[in-house]
Amino acid sequence: MVSYVVKQYRLLHSFKENHEGKFLSDEQMKLVRKIYKKPFMDNRVHEIRGKLKSKEERKYINQLKINSVYWPESELKGKNEYGKVGKWTARVEGVICFNSFYVTRIDHVDILSKLKPLYTLPRVFKVNPDFYDLSHVLIPMVLFIMMFMALIGYDGDGGYDIVAYLTLLFSALPFFIICRAIYKNHLLYEVSGIFDWDREGDEIDMGQTGRIGDVPLVFYRDYIEDERECIIHGKIKLEPHFHIEPNLINHKSPFFSLSEKKRSLGRCLVGWLIITAIFANMTVNFYQSGFYHEFLHFTQMHIKPKVIQDTDDAQLSLLKSGDAIKLDHFHLSPGQERGYIDAYDQLDEPFLEQLTQSIASKVGALVVDMDHRSDFSALTRAGEQFVNQQGEIYDQLIAAKQKVKSQVPLKIEIGERKFSTKTFSLKDLQTQIFDATAYKSGQTLSAKAIHQQVRQALIGYLYGFVTPMHASVSFFRPIEKELVVYIYQPIPVTKDVVAEVETMNYTMNFYRFWLTFSLVMLIYTLVAYLTARRRYDHLTW
């Protein structure tokens, strides 16, 4: 087999090297593509001379395989028992595509000229009752996939995703091919004019020959009246000779039966109903399986918990026992009672700004009066003296803390579980405000920088810091604004975890896809059955 392919390649390569300069036009190239249904790109014409040999329906000249839609019948009848054709030495011209030779002329017969009247006819989309509906031809493909799913199944060990990939891959290609074939079979060539039966035409299996103008047709004499105006829609046939085989005559099909069509659609409807029921049962079993519930629980706890960003009662009241949540963008600080965390979804900006301005003005005055380059310890002592001796500011800070704690928008009860929250004490506050490291650069601290530093310190002292919290909800007390939870630490999302989650997601989408697909086909078939008379009645003879 390999040697045969290599030999053909070498022969064709030698033809390309010895090209004599003849080319097909763009119009002829389009015609060649229609005739042989290949993506021809090389328009160079090559000539071959030699004795024609036949072997297993293949034709050869000088050991080169020749592909052609036409062979002179009178010459081929002279084949002897060894497959040689009489004394006929053929002269063929053609083009090369995919290492194969395709004929455009045999001796004095120009194939392109003979087929041009057929392939230049207008091609229109018509309801072609001679071809099966999409709902018929897809049933075997879906049954094969269903059998695949039922035999292998999902074992929860990560192997089913491979099956999902393979079945979707191998089913997508046939589906595309089937849809494309159905569409093309509804594209029929149209020819209209006065029909004339050939008086001395050959009678073949499909009927007798006739023509409309230059277009030959083959059909049964009973269905087309001689010398009458008619419009024919059909397909091009290349055997036993070039002609149009009518599918529709004056927009009607001689062999179409509406009752048979409805019976066929009825059988198809039952088939899709059974397929949809089986897919529905398989999908329900999957969603009720233990490994799916484990996956769902794991995903809700560690991958996609419900994100809570504010203290809206309506949102919190919708939480159910066991729901996994993540508190995001909350300032968290220890509550006044043991086992509680205070959560703030927003800051009291006017109050915070007023307090910041009051303290920052005094801090700025103190910093300006000090020679911070000479004695850092003096600066620290001054800070302590400032906070401790300024009773007004001290009382103001204590009152501010009590005010904020009395207006907690949400209390979270965590029981005996530990949850670390970072807050500032009064000592931490004065250290943050009078941080000696801010002056080590030797640059003067601006009023804006002092204001920002004081503000950040006050936020940490009054509200705490933004800290994400993962918890499982027990219940919510709307009157007390208390959320009772169980604190847990989420599992780190590693590559292995992501791979397992993706596997389950592919599996879910796999079941959903085929259930949805079968439902769509069921509805499509039902509509086709109910509207069969309106869609096909005009085709009856």
XYZ file of C-alpha atoms in Angstrom:
541
model
C 0.000 0.000 0.000
C 2.816 2.397 0.925
C 4.774 1.551 -2.229
C 1.636 2.182 -4.327
C 1.154 5.657 -2.783
C 4.854 6.484 -3.276
C 4.719 5.335 -6.902
C 1.641 7.472 -7.608
C 3.287 10.468 -5.969
C 6.426 10.112 -8.079
C 4.446 9.782 -11.300
C 2.397 12.890 -10.554
C 5.508 14.789 -9.509
C 7.117 14.027 -12.866
C 4.008 15.378 -14.630
C 4.217 18.617 -12.655
C 7.869 19.061 -13.627
C 7.104 18.472 -17.333
C 4.144 20.855 -17.540
C 3.718 22.299 -21.030
C 2.031 25.574 -20.106
C -1.723 24.885 -20.491
C -4.019 26.216 -17.765
C -7.704 26.169 -16.844
C -9.536 29.466 -16.452
C -11.152 30.543 -13.170
C -14.574 29.592 -14.564
C -13.324 26.149 -15.565
C -11.750 25.656 -12.129
C -15.113 26.372 -10.480
C -16.706 23.807 -12.793
C -14.062 21.178 -11.988
C -14.669 21.677 -8.246
C -18.414 21.154 -8.733
C -17.941 18.034 -10.853
C -15.374 16.192 -8.727
C -16.263 17.856 -5.386
C -12.608 18.473 -4.520
C -10.867 21.724 -3.516
C -8.778 22.107 -6.679
C -6.158 24.859 -6.426
C -3.605 23.966 -9.132
C -4.988 24.998 -12.537
C -2.159 23.493 -14.599
C -3.420 21.006 -17.226
C -1.354 17.836 -17.782
C -1.607 15.418 -20.729
C -1.194 11.626 -20.574
C -1.103 9.156 -23.480
C -1.122 5.404 -23.228
C -3.157 2.231 -23.141
C -6.069 2.227 -20.748
C -6.141 -0.631 -18.244
C -8.905 -1.526 -15.838
C -8.495 -3.225 -12.458
C -11.260 -3.545 -9.865
C -13.219 -0.624 -11.307
C -10.052 1.508 -11.373
C -8.581 2.872 -14.580
C -4.822 3.217 -15.202
C -2.650 4.700 -17.927
C 1.061 3.976 -17.643
C 0.494 2.749 -14.057
C -1.073 6.083 -13.059
C -4.576 5.947 -11.628
C -7.020 8.060 -13.635
C -10.189 9.515 -12.060
C -12.951 10.508 -14.448
C -16.714 10.987 -14.437
C -16.857 9.953 -18.070
C -15.467 7.097 -20.160
C -16.375 6.451 -23.810
C -18.706 3.476 -23.481
C -17.973 2.183 -26.973
C -14.274 1.907 -26.204
C -14.708 0.262 -22.801
C -16.778 -2.577 -24.265
C -13.612 -3.948 -25.859
C -11.951 -5.056 -22.597
C -10.328 -8.483 -22.708
C -10.071 -11.031 -19.911
C -6.895 -9.399 -18.568
C -8.581 -6.063 -18.104
C -6.890 -4.393 -21.081
C -8.903 -2.269 -23.417
C -8.582 -3.436 -26.998
C -6.151 -1.412 -29.078
C -7.447 1.888 -27.720
C -4.679 4.277 -26.822
C -6.238 7.046 -24.765
C -5.179 10.667 -24.704
C -6.403 12.377 -21.562
C -5.970 15.815 -20.055
C -6.585 16.718 -16.462
C -5.562 18.462 -13.248
C -3.976 17.216 -10.044
C -5.444 17.442 -6.529
C -4.281 15.591 -3.392
C -1.848 13.489 -5.420
C -4.609 12.247 -7.714
C -5.250 12.876 -11.418
C -8.725 14.069 -12.498
C -9.732 14.088 -16.173
C -11.074 17.165 -17.970
C -10.786 15.822 -21.540
C -10.653 12.322 -23.090
C -9.524 12.255 -26.720
C -11.873 14.679 -28.444
C -14.495 14.719 -25.667
C -14.329 17.868 -23.532
C -15.932 16.815 -20.224
C -16.162 20.386 -18.952
C -18.063 21.511 -22.069
C -20.455 18.544 -21.860
C -21.253 19.217 -18.181
C -21.335 22.999 -18.310
C -25.058 23.198 -19.303
C -25.911 21.130 -16.205
C -23.687 22.731 -13.579
C -24.508 26.276 -14.653
C -28.211 25.750 -13.924
C -29.589 27.725 -10.954
C -29.627 25.770 -7.709
C -32.550 26.508 -5.376
C -33.649 25.256 -1.950
C -36.748 23.078 -2.223
C -38.498 20.622 0.066
C -37.144 17.318 -1.196
C -39.411 14.509 0.029
C -37.098 11.808 -1.317
C -34.650 12.399 1.522
C -35.142 11.539 5.196
C -35.758 14.270 7.739
C -33.069 15.237 10.222
C -35.026 13.564 13.024
C -34.762 10.182 11.256
C -31.086 10.080 10.455
C -29.907 11.305 13.875
C -31.591 8.510 15.841
C -28.860 5.876 15.184
C -26.139 8.324 16.228
C -27.900 9.215 19.478
C -28.616 5.551 20.260
C -24.911 4.768 19.861
C -23.981 7.562 22.285
C -26.639 6.456 24.751
C -25.282 2.910 24.670
C -21.785 4.280 25.250
C -22.972 6.225 28.303
C -24.943 3.320 29.739
C -22.097 0.799 29.373
C -19.312 2.960 30.784
C -21.125 5.287 33.183
C -19.470 7.714 35.587
C -17.614 6.139 38.490
C -16.513 9.349 40.192
C -12.819 8.626 39.614
C -12.275 11.195 36.899
C -12.457 8.854 33.925
C -15.793 9.905 32.522
C -14.514 13.208 31.179
C -12.477 11.314 28.568
C -15.624 9.534 27.402
C -17.428 12.869 27.307
C -14.717 14.359 25.158
C -14.639 11.395 22.790
C -18.384 11.023 22.364
C -18.915 14.741 21.842
C -16.027 14.795 19.394
C -17.156 11.780 17.401
C -20.803 12.819 17.482
C -20.149 16.399 16.414
C -18.535 15.304 13.157
C -21.358 12.954 12.020
C -23.908 15.544 13.112
C -22.217 18.181 10.973
C -21.932 15.768 8.018
C -25.585 14.718 8.309
C -26.861 18.303 8.519
C -24.696 19.307 5.595
C -25.883 16.316 3.521
C -29.540 17.077 4.273
C -29.088 20.718 3.339
C -27.365 19.796 0.070
C -30.081 17.282 -0.779
C -32.628 20.062 -0.532
C -30.618 22.147 -3.007
C -31.963 21.099 -6.409
C -31.043 22.245 -9.876
C -33.844 24.081 -11.654
C -34.593 23.921 -15.365
C -37.737 25.163 -17.108
C -39.004 25.222 -20.687
C -40.610 22.993 -23.320
C -39.943 19.314 -22.607
C -39.244 16.997 -25.553
C -38.897 13.218 -25.341
C -36.109 11.743 -27.428
C -37.860 9.871 -30.235
C -35.005 7.394 -30.543
C -33.719 7.738 -27.009
C -32.480 4.772 -24.994
C -34.777 3.368 -22.345
C -32.901 2.735 -19.088
C -33.853 1.630 -15.564
C -34.939 5.114 -14.522
C -37.095 5.689 -17.587
C -36.572 7.306 -20.954
C -34.408 10.199 -22.059
C -35.639 13.648 -22.963
C -34.468 17.227 -22.756
C -35.378 20.814 -22.063
C -33.238 22.888 -24.388
C -29.665 21.615 -24.044
C -30.313 19.904 -20.706
C -30.821 16.108 -20.885
C -33.268 14.479 -18.466
C -34.184 10.899 -17.643
C -37.588 9.984 -16.192
C -40.705 7.878 -16.716
C -42.777 8.928 -19.722
C -46.057 8.707 -17.762
C -45.251 11.766 -15.617
C -44.069 14.317 -18.162
C -46.134 15.299 -21.184
C -44.302 15.811 -24.452
C -43.934 19.343 -25.812
C -45.400 20.959 -22.713
C -44.059 23.832 -20.648
C -42.795 22.521 -17.317
C -40.380 23.309 -14.516
C -38.092 20.563 -13.263
C -36.135 20.422 -9.996
C -33.674 17.596 -9.691
C -30.133 16.346 -9.218
C -27.309 15.860 -11.672
C -26.477 12.237 -12.435
C -23.317 11.202 -14.256
C -24.206 7.564 -14.959
C -24.996 5.926 -17.300
C -24.618 9.319 -18.998
C -24.898 12.973 -17.986
C -28.467 14.044 -17.188
C -30.856 15.603 -14.678
C -32.916 13.177 -12.606
C -36.168 14.998 -11.662
C -37.284 15.093 -8.034
C -40.053 17.618 -8.535
C -42.123 18.178 -11.681
C -44.050 21.424 -11.620
C -43.365 21.564 -7.844
C -44.925 18.125 -7.265
C -43.373 14.750 -6.510
C -44.786 11.768 -8.464
C -43.821 9.257 -5.765
C -44.598 11.205 -2.599
C -47.301 9.908 -0.219
C -48.507 12.217 2.557
C -49.975 9.345 4.585
C -46.697 7.423 4.450
C -44.824 10.569 5.469
C -47.056 10.993 8.520
C -46.626 7.352 9.493
C -42.857 7.763 9.200
C -42.899 10.906 11.352
C -45.136 9.140 13.876
C -42.625 6.303 14.260
C -39.872 8.855 14.571
C -41.824 10.753 17.239
C -42.177 7.596 19.329
C -38.447 6.953 18.945
C -37.469 10.406 20.191
C -39.971 10.155 23.040
C -38.306 6.950 24.242
C -34.813 8.427 23.793
C -35.739 11.584 25.735
C -37.247 9.510 28.564
C -34.067 7.412 28.819
C -31.814 10.488 28.817
C -34.030 12.120 31.453
C -33.782 9.021 33.637
C -29.980 8.888 33.250
C -29.690 12.597 34.092
C -31.909 12.293 37.179
C -29.901 9.298 38.405
C -26.708 11.281 38.003
C -28.032 14.252 40.001
C -29.269 11.902 42.730
C -25.982 10.040 43.000
C -23.803 10.263 46.097
C -20.691 11.517 44.319
C -22.671 14.384 42.776
C -23.926 15.498 46.200
C -20.381 15.262 47.555
C -19.163 17.370 44.659
C -21.952 19.915 45.182
C -21.160 20.212 48.903
C -17.421 20.539 48.232
C -17.964 23.195 45.558
C -20.277 25.260 47.748
C -17.887 25.078 50.699
C -14.528 25.628 49.030
C -14.939 26.776 45.419
C -18.081 28.869 45.020
C -19.521 29.929 48.387
C -22.203 32.595 48.478
C -20.503 35.970 48.767
C -22.047 38.346 51.333
C -21.022 41.965 50.797
C -23.522 43.876 52.928
C -25.801 43.470 55.926
C -29.070 43.539 53.995
C -31.733 41.724 56.055
C -33.517 40.447 52.940
C -30.347 38.781 51.674
C -29.393 37.329 55.045
C -32.930 36.014 55.668
C -32.709 33.940 52.468
C -29.758 31.975 53.821
C -30.544 28.382 54.726
C -28.960 26.115 57.265
C -25.826 24.582 55.790
C -25.255 27.311 53.186
C -21.583 28.118 52.737
C -20.865 31.837 52.706
C -17.887 34.125 52.354
C -18.010 37.531 54.036
C -16.155 39.876 51.746
C -15.314 43.586 52.166
C -16.344 43.525 55.848
C -14.374 45.209 58.627
C -14.246 42.598 61.385
C -13.376 43.118 65.043
C -13.935 41.123 68.283
C -17.381 41.615 69.764
C -18.158 42.761 73.263
C -19.176 39.227 74.215
C -17.041 36.126 73.966
C -17.762 34.067 70.837
C -18.965 37.060 68.778
C -17.453 38.974 65.863
C -18.680 42.465 64.934
C -19.001 43.006 61.170
C -19.178 46.443 59.509
C -20.095 46.667 55.829
C -19.595 50.445 55.721
C -17.934 53.208 57.726
C -19.554 56.268 59.305
C -17.669 58.670 57.056
C -18.844 62.019 58.562
C -18.046 60.868 62.093
C -14.722 59.345 61.019
C -13.695 62.483 59.109
C -14.569 64.762 62.034
C -12.525 62.653 64.449
C -9.610 62.425 62.016
C -9.501 66.216 61.521
C -9.547 66.839 65.268
C -6.645 64.505 66.013
C -4.616 65.239 62.875
C -4.549 68.984 63.605
C -3.033 68.392 67.043
C -0.622 65.773 65.727
C 0.544 68.126 62.975
C 1.209 70.928 65.475
C 3.191 68.575 67.697
C 5.317 67.230 64.820
C 6.160 70.742 63.586
C 7.391 71.790 67.059
C 9.747 68.824 67.374
C 13.230 68.338 65.977
C 12.594 64.796 64.736
C 16.087 64.443 63.251
C 17.887 64.533 66.634
C 15.953 62.430 69.148
C 13.569 59.606 68.105
C 12.969 58.545 71.727
C 11.830 62.069 72.501
C 9.309 61.796 69.713
C 7.958 58.508 71.082
C 7.711 59.933 74.600
C 5.968 62.977 73.209
C 3.455 60.722 71.509
C 2.699 58.867 74.716
C 2.438 62.128 76.597
C 0.144 63.482 73.896
C -2.361 60.633 74.133
C -2.230 60.145 77.899
C -2.215 63.762 78.937
C -4.704 65.083 76.448
C -7.748 63.969 78.382
C -10.116 65.478 75.911
C -8.752 63.372 73.027
C -8.538 60.273 75.179
C -12.173 60.585 76.239
C -13.087 61.341 72.642
C -11.487 58.071 71.455
C -13.180 56.005 74.162
C -16.561 57.564 73.365
C -16.046 56.977 69.656
C -15.279 53.311 70.301
C -18.405 52.893 72.417
C -20.520 54.644 69.784
C -19.289 52.374 67.020
C -19.791 49.244 69.142
C -23.350 50.293 69.972
C -24.212 50.550 66.275
C -22.882 47.224 65.000
C -24.833 46.400 61.809
C -24.202 42.636 62.120
C -23.069 40.381 64.927
C -21.643 36.998 63.981
C -21.815 34.255 66.595
C -18.972 31.795 66.093
C -19.243 29.921 69.398
C -16.004 28.395 70.655
C -14.329 28.538 67.260
C -11.270 30.780 66.960
C -11.115 33.509 64.364
C -8.209 35.935 64.325
C -9.085 39.572 63.758
C -6.615 42.450 63.738
C -7.564 45.591 65.685
C -5.812 48.553 67.285
C -5.752 49.235 71.001
C -5.195 52.769 72.313
C -1.480 52.030 72.569
C -1.445 50.656 69.023
C -3.283 53.764 67.924
C -0.720 56.175 69.340
C 2.122 54.041 67.929
C 0.557 54.166 64.473
C -0.017 57.926 64.657
C 3.456 58.690 65.996
C 5.383 56.043 64.059
C 9.043 57.118 64.210
C 9.798 55.245 60.965
C 7.753 57.851 59.112
C 10.437 60.443 59.880
C 13.653 58.476 59.329
C 13.946 59.674 55.759
C 14.612 63.174 56.996
C 11.747 64.582 54.931
C 9.038 66.779 56.379
C 5.747 64.899 56.899
C 2.992 66.742 55.008
C -0.428 67.532 56.449
C -2.040 65.197 53.895
C 0.208 62.292 54.943
C -0.520 62.935 58.620
C -4.260 63.022 57.873
C -4.096 59.699 55.981
C -2.038 58.031 58.696
C -4.412 59.135 61.440
C -7.438 58.007 59.412
C -6.060 54.497 58.826
C -5.178 54.171 62.507
C -8.677 55.248 63.581
C -10.321 52.758 61.178
C -8.263 49.934 62.672
C -9.081 51.076 66.211
C -12.809 51.646 65.730
C -13.835 49.070 63.089
C -11.023 46.587 62.677
C -9.625 45.528 59.303
C -11.085 43.911 56.192
C -10.694 40.168 56.726
C -12.351 37.423 54.620
C -14.386 34.915 56.603
C -15.616 31.486 55.414
C -18.513 30.031 57.361
C -21.374 27.571 57.235
C -24.687 29.169 58.186
C -26.803 27.825 61.027
C -29.501 30.512 61.137
C -30.093 34.287 61.161
C -31.854 36.302 63.871
C -33.214 39.373 62.035
C -34.411 41.233 65.152
C -31.092 40.914 66.973
C -29.134 41.228 63.672
C -27.167 38.137 64.608
C -25.869 35.502 62.213
C -25.006 32.152 63.788
C -22.319 30.335 61.815
C -19.696 27.596 61.948
C -16.242 28.914 60.991
C -14.095 26.732 58.724
C -10.888 27.072 56.751
C -11.334 26.512 52.978
C -9.154 23.966 51.209
C -6.462 25.558 49.002
C -7.471 25.400 45.341
C -4.638 23.348 43.810
C -4.317 22.075 40.238
C -5.641 18.661 41.295
C -8.708 20.243 42.882
C -9.360 22.341 39.778
C -8.998 19.242 37.567
C -11.552 17.264 39.621
C -14.008 20.157 39.599
C -13.637 20.570 35.829
C -14.228 16.847 35.361
C -17.527 17.019 37.190
C -18.535 20.182 35.351
C -17.872 18.473 32.014
C -19.929 15.496 33.140
C -22.879 17.689 34.167
C -22.746 19.584 30.896
C -22.525 16.271 29.042
C -25.803 15.004 30.520
C -27.456 18.386 30.096
C -26.374 18.636 26.458
C -27.790 15.279 25.382
C -31.007 15.711 27.356
C -31.498 19.155 25.804
C -30.606 17.814 22.364
C -33.143 14.977 22.605
C -35.833 17.404 23.855
C -35.173 19.721 20.910
C -35.417 16.825 18.457
C -38.612 15.591 20.137
C -40.208 19.028 19.792
C -38.937 19.357 16.214
C -40.434 15.966 15.264
C -43.732 16.770 16.982
C -44.022 20.056 15.103
C -43.131 18.305 11.833
C -45.813 15.677 12.471
C -48.524 18.211 13.365
C -47.731 20.445 10.375
C -47.099 17.650 7.861
C -50.212 18.380 5.796
C -49.448 22.094 5.550
C -45.784 21.459 4.705
C -46.116 18.553 2.265
C -49.641 18.545 0.847
C -48.593 20.685 -2.136
C -46.098 17.963 -3.144
C -48.689 15.250 -3.753
C -49.238 14.317 -7.381
